PDB file of C-alpha atoms in Angstrom:
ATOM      1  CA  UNK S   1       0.000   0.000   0.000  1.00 81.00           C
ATOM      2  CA  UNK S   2       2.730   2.472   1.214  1.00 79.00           C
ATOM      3  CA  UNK S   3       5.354   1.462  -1.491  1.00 84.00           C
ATOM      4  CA  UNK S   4       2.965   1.829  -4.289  1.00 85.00           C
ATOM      5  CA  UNK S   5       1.420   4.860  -3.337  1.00 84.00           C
ATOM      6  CA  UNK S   6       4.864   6.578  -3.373  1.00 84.00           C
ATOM      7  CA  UNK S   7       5.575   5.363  -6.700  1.00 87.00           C
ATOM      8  CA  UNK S   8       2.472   6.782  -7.847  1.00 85.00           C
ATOM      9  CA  UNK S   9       3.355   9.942  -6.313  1.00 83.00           C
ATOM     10  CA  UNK S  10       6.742  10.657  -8.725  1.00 85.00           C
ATOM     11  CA  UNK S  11       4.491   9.795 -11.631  1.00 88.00           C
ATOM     12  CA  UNK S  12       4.409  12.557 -14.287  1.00 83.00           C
ATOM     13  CA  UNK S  13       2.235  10.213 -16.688  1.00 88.00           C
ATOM     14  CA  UNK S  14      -1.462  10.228 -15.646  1.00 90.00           C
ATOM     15  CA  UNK S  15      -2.355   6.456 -16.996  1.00 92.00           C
ATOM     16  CA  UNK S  16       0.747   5.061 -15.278  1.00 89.00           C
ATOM     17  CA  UNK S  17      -0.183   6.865 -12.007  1.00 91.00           C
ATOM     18  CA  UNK S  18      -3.499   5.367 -11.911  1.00 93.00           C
ATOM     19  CA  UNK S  19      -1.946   2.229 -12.619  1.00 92.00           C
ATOM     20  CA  UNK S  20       0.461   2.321  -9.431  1.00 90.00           C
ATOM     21  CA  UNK S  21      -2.651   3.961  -7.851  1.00 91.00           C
ATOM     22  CA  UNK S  22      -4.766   0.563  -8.564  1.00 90.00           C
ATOM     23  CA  UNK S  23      -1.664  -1.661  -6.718  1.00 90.00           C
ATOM     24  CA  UNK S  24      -1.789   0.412  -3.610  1.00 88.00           C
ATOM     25  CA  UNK S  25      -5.489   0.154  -3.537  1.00 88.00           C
ATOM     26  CA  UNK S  26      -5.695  -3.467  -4.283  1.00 89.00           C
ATOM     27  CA  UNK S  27      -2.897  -3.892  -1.325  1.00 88.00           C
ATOM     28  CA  UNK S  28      -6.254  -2.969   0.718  1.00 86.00           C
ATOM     29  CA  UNK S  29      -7.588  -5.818  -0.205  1.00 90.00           C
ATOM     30  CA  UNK S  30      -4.780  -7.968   0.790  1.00 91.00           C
ATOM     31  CA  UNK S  31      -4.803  -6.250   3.782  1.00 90.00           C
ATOM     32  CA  UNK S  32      -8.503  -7.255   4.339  1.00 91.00           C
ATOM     33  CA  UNK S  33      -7.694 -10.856   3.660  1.00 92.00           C
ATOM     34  CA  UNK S  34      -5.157 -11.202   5.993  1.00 92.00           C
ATOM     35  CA  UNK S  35      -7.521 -10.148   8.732  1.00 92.00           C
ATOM     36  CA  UNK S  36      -9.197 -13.677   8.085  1.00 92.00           C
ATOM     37  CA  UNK S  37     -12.607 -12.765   8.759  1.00 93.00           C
ATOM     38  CA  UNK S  38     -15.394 -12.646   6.930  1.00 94.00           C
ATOM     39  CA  UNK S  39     -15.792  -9.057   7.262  1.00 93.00           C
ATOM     40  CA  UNK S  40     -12.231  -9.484   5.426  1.00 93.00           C
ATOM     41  CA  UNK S  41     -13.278 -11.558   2.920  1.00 95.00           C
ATOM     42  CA  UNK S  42     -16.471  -9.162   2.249  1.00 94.00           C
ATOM     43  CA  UNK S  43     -14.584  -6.326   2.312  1.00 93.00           C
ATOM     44  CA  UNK S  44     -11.925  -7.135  -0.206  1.00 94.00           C
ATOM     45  CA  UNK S  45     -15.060  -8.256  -2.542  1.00 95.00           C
ATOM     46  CA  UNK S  46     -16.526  -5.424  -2.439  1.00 95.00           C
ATOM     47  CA  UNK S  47     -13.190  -3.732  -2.713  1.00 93.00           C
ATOM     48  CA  UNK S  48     -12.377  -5.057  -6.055  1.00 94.00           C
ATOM     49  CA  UNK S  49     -15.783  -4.304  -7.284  1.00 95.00           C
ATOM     50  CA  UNK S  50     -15.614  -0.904  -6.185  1.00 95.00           C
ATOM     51  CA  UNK S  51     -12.139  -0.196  -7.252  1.00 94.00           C
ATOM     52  CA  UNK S  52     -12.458  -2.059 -10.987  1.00 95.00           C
ATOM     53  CA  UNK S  53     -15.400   0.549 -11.513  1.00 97.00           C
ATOM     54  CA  UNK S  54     -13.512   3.602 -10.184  1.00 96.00           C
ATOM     55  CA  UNK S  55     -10.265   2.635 -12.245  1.00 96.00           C
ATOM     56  CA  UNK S  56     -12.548   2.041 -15.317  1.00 97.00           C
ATOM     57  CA  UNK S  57     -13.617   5.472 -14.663  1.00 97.00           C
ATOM     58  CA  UNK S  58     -10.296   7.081 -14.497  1.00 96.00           C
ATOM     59  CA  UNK S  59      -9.016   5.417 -17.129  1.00 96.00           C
ATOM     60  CA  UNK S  60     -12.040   6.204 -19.608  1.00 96.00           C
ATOM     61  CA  UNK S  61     -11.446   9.554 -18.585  1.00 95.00           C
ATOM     62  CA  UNK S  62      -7.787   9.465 -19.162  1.00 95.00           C
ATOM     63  CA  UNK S  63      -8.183   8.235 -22.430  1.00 94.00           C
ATOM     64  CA  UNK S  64     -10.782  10.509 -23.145  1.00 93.00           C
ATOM     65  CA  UNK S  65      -8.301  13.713 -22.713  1.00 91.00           C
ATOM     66  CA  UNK S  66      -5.295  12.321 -23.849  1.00 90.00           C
ATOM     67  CA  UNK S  67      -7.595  12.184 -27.211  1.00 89.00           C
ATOM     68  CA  UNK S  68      -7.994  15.567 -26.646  1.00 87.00           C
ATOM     69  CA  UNK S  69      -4.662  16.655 -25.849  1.00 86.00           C
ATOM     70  CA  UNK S  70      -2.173  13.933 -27.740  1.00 84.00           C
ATOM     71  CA  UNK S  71      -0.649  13.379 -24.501  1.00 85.00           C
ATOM     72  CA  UNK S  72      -0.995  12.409 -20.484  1.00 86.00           C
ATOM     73  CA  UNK S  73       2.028  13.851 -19.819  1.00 85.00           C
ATOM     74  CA  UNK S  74       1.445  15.998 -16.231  1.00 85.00           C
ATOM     75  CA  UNK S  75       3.953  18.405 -17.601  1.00 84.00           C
ATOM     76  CA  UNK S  76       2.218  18.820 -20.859  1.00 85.00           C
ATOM     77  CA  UNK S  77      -1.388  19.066 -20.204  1.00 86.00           C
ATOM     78  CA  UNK S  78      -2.706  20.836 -17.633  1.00 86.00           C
ATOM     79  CA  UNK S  79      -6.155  23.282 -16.825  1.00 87.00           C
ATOM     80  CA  UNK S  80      -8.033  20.836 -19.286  1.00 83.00           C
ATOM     81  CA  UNK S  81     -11.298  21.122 -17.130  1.00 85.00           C
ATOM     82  CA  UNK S  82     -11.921  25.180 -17.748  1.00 84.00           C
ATOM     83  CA  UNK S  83     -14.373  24.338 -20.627  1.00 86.00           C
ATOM     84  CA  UNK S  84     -15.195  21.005 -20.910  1.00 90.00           C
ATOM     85  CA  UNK S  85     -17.870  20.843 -17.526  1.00 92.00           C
ATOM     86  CA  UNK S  86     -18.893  17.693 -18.396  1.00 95.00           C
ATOM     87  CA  UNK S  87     -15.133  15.606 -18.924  1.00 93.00           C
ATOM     88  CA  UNK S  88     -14.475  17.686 -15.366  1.00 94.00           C
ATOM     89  CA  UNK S  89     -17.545  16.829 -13.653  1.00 96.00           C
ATOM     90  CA  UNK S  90     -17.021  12.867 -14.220  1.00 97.00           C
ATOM     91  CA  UNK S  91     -12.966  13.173 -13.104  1.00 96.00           C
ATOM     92  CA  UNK S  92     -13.575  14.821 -10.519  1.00 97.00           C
ATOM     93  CA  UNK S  93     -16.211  11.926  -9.074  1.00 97.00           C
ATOM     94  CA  UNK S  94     -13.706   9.433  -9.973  1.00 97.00           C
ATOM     95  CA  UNK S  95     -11.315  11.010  -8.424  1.00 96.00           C
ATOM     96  CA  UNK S  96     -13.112  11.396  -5.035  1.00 96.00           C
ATOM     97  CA  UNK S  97     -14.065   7.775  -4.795  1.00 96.00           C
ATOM     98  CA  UNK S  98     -10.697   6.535  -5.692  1.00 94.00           C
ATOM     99  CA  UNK S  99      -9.410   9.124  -2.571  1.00 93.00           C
ATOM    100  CA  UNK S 100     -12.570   7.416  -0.790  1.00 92.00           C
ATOM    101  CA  UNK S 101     -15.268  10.340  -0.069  1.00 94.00           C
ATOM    102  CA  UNK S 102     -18.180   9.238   1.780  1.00 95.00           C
ATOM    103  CA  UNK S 103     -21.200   8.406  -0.205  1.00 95.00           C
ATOM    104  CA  UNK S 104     -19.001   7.395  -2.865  1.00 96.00           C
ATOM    105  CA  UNK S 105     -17.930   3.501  -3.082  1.00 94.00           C
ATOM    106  CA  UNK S 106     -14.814   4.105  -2.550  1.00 92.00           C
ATOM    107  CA  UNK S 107     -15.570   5.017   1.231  1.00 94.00           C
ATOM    108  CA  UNK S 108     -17.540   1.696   2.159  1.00 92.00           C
ATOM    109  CA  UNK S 109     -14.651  -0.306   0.494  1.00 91.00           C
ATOM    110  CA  UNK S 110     -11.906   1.704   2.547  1.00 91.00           C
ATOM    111  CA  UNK S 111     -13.866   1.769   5.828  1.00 92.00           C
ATOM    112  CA  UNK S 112     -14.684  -2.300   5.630  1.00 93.00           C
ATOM    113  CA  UNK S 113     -10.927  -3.074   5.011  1.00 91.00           C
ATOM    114  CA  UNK S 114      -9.721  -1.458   7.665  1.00 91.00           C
ATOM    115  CA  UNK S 115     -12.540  -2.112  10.090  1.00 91.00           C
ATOM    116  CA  UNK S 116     -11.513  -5.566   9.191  1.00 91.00           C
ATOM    117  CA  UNK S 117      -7.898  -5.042   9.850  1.00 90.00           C
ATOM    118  CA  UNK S 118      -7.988  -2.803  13.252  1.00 91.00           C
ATOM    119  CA  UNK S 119     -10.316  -5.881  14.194  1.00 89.00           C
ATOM    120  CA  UNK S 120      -7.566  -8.193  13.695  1.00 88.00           C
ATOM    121  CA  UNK S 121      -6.039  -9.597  16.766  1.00 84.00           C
ATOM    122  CA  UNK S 122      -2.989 -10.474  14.648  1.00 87.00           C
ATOM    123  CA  UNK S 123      -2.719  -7.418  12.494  1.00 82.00           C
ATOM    124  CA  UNK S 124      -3.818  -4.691  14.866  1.00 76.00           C
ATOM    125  CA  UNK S 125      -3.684  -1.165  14.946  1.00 84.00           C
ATOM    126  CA  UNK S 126      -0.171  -0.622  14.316  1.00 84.00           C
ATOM    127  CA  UNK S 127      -0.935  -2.324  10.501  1.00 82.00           C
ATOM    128  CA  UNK S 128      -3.699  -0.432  10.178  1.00 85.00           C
ATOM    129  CA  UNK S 129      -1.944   2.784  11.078  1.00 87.00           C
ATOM    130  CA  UNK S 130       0.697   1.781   8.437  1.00 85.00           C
ATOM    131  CA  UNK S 131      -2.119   1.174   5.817  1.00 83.00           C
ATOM    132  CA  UNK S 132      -4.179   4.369   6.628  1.00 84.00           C
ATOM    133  CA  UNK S 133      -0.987   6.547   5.453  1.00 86.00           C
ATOM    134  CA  UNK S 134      -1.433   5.023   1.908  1.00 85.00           C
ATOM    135  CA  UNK S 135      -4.837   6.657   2.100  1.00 87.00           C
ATOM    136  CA  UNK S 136      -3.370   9.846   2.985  1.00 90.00           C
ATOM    137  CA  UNK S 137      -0.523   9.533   0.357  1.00 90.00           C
ATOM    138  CA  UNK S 138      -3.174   8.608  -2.583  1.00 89.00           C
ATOM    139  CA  UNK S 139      -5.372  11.725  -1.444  1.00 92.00           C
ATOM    140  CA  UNK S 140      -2.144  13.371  -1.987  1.00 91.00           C
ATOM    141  CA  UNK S 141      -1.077  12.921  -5.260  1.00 90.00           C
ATOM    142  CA  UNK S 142      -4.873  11.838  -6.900  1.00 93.00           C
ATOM    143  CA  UNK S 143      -5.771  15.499  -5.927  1.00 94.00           C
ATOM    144  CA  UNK S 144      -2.337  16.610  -7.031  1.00 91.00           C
ATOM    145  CA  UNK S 145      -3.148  14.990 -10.329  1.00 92.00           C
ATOM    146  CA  UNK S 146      -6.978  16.360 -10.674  1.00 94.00           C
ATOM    147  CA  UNK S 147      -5.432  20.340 -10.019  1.00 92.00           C
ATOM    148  CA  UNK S 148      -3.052  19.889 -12.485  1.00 89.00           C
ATOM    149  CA  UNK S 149      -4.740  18.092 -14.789  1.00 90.00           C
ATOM    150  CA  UNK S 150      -8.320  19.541 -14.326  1.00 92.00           C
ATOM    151  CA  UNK S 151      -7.832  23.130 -12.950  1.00 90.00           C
ATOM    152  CA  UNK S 152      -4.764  24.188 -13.807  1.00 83.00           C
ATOM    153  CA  UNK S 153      -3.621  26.723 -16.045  1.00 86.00           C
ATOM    154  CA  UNK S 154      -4.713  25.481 -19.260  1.00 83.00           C
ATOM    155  CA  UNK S 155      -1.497  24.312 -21.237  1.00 80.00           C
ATOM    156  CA  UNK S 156      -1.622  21.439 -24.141  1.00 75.00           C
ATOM    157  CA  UNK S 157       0.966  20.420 -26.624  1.00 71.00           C
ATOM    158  CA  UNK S 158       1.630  22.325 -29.875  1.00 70.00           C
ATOM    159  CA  UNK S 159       0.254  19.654 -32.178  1.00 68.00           C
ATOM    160  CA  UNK S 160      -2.944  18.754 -29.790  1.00 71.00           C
ATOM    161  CA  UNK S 161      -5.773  17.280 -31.828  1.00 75.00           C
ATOM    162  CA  UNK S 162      -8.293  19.456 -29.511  1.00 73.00           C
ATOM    163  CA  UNK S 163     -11.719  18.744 -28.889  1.00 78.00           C
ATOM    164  CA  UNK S 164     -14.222  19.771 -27.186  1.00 83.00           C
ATOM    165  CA  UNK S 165     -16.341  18.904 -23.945  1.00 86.00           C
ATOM    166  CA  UNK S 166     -17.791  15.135 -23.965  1.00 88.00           C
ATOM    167  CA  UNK S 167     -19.847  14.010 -26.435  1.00 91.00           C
ATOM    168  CA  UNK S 168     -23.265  11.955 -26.100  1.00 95.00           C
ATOM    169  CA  UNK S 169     -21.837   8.335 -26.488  1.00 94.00           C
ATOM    170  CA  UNK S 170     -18.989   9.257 -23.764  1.00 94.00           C
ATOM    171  CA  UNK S 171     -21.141  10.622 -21.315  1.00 96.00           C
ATOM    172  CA  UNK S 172     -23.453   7.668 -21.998  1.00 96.00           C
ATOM    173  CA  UNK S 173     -20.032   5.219 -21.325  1.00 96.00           C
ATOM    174  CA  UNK S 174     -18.971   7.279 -18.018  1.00 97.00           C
ATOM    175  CA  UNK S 175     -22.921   7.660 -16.995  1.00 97.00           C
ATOM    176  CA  UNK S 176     -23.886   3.980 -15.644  1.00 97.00           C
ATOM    177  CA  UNK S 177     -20.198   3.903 -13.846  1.00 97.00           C
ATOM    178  CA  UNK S 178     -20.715   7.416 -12.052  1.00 97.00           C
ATOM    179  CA  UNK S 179     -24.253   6.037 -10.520  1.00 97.00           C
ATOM    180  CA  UNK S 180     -22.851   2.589  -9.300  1.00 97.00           C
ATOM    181  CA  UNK S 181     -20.157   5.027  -7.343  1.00 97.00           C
ATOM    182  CA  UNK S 182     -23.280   6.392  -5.993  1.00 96.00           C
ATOM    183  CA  UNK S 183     -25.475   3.276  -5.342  1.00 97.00           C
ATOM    184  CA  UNK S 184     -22.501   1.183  -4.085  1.00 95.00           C
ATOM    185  CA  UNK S 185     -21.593   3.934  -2.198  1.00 95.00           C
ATOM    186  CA  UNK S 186     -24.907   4.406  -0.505  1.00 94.00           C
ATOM    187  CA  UNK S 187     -26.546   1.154  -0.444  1.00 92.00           C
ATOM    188  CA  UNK S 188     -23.597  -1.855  -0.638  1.00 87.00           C
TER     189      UNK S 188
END
């Protein structure tokens, strides 16, 4: 969780970010696991369920401005959110499940794993503590990377193919993800 979350942090390329992002978060559900209780064993379920919809989010969304932009570079793109509302909006969501916001799926996946843990005769709160500063480091740089690449100054490489906000059939892919963060999030 720790190790991968600071390798996500020196990231400058968005996709690969996420991608160290999704280790750290799926070290959660180890985590769970090793608590050996079913709250464990529920909570890393629902953990991967929750997290493969987030990623799928980011990801889409990823893909969806480096389309824009010709590249996911953090140093090359920036401030892409200032007039696209919609490709914001749906970042932005991902982005606060993935850092685990409550209401968001994110949260109940978080909270069960390390309920699960700090339950844990054999893992304890000492584990736990350990694991909770991944959480802190992947707020960290996931907001880092959502200022920069959302509301920051708007910047974009010379030959960017440009585009505007989402269209219909993206907002209809990122649409059905964005309410499961929501249900999942509210009703498990």
């Amino acid at each position: 969780v720790l190790a991968m979350a600071l390798v996500a942090w020196l990231q400058n390329d968005a996709k690969t970010l996420v991608a160290y992002s999704s280790i750290s978060h799926l070290g959660f559900c180890v985590l769970a696991l090793a608590s050996l209780s079913t709250l464990g064993l529920q909570a890393s379920l629902l953990y991967m369920v929750n997290h493969g919809i987030t990623s799928a989010g980011l990801f889409l969304n990823l893909g969806m401005i480096e389309r824009r932009a010709g590249s996911r570079e953090l140093s090359a793109v920036s401030g892409f959110g200032k007039n696209r509302p919609w490709l914001a909006f749906f970042f932005v969501l991902f982005v606060m499940s993935s850092i685990g916001l409550p209401l968001t799926n994110g949260f109940v996946s978080e909270f069960l794993a390390i309920t699960s843990s700090i339950t844990a005769k054999h893992l304890g709160f000492g584990m736990t503590l350990l694991a909770a500063g991944g959480i802190v480091l992947g707020a960290i740089y996931m907001l880092h990377l959502t200022a920069r690449l959302i509301f920051g100054q708007p910047k974009q490489p010379e030959n960017a193919p440009g585009g505007g906000d989402l269209h219909v059939g993206e907002i209809a892919t990122l649409a059905p993800l964005a309410i499961l963060v929501f249900v999942l999030g509210v009703a498990p």
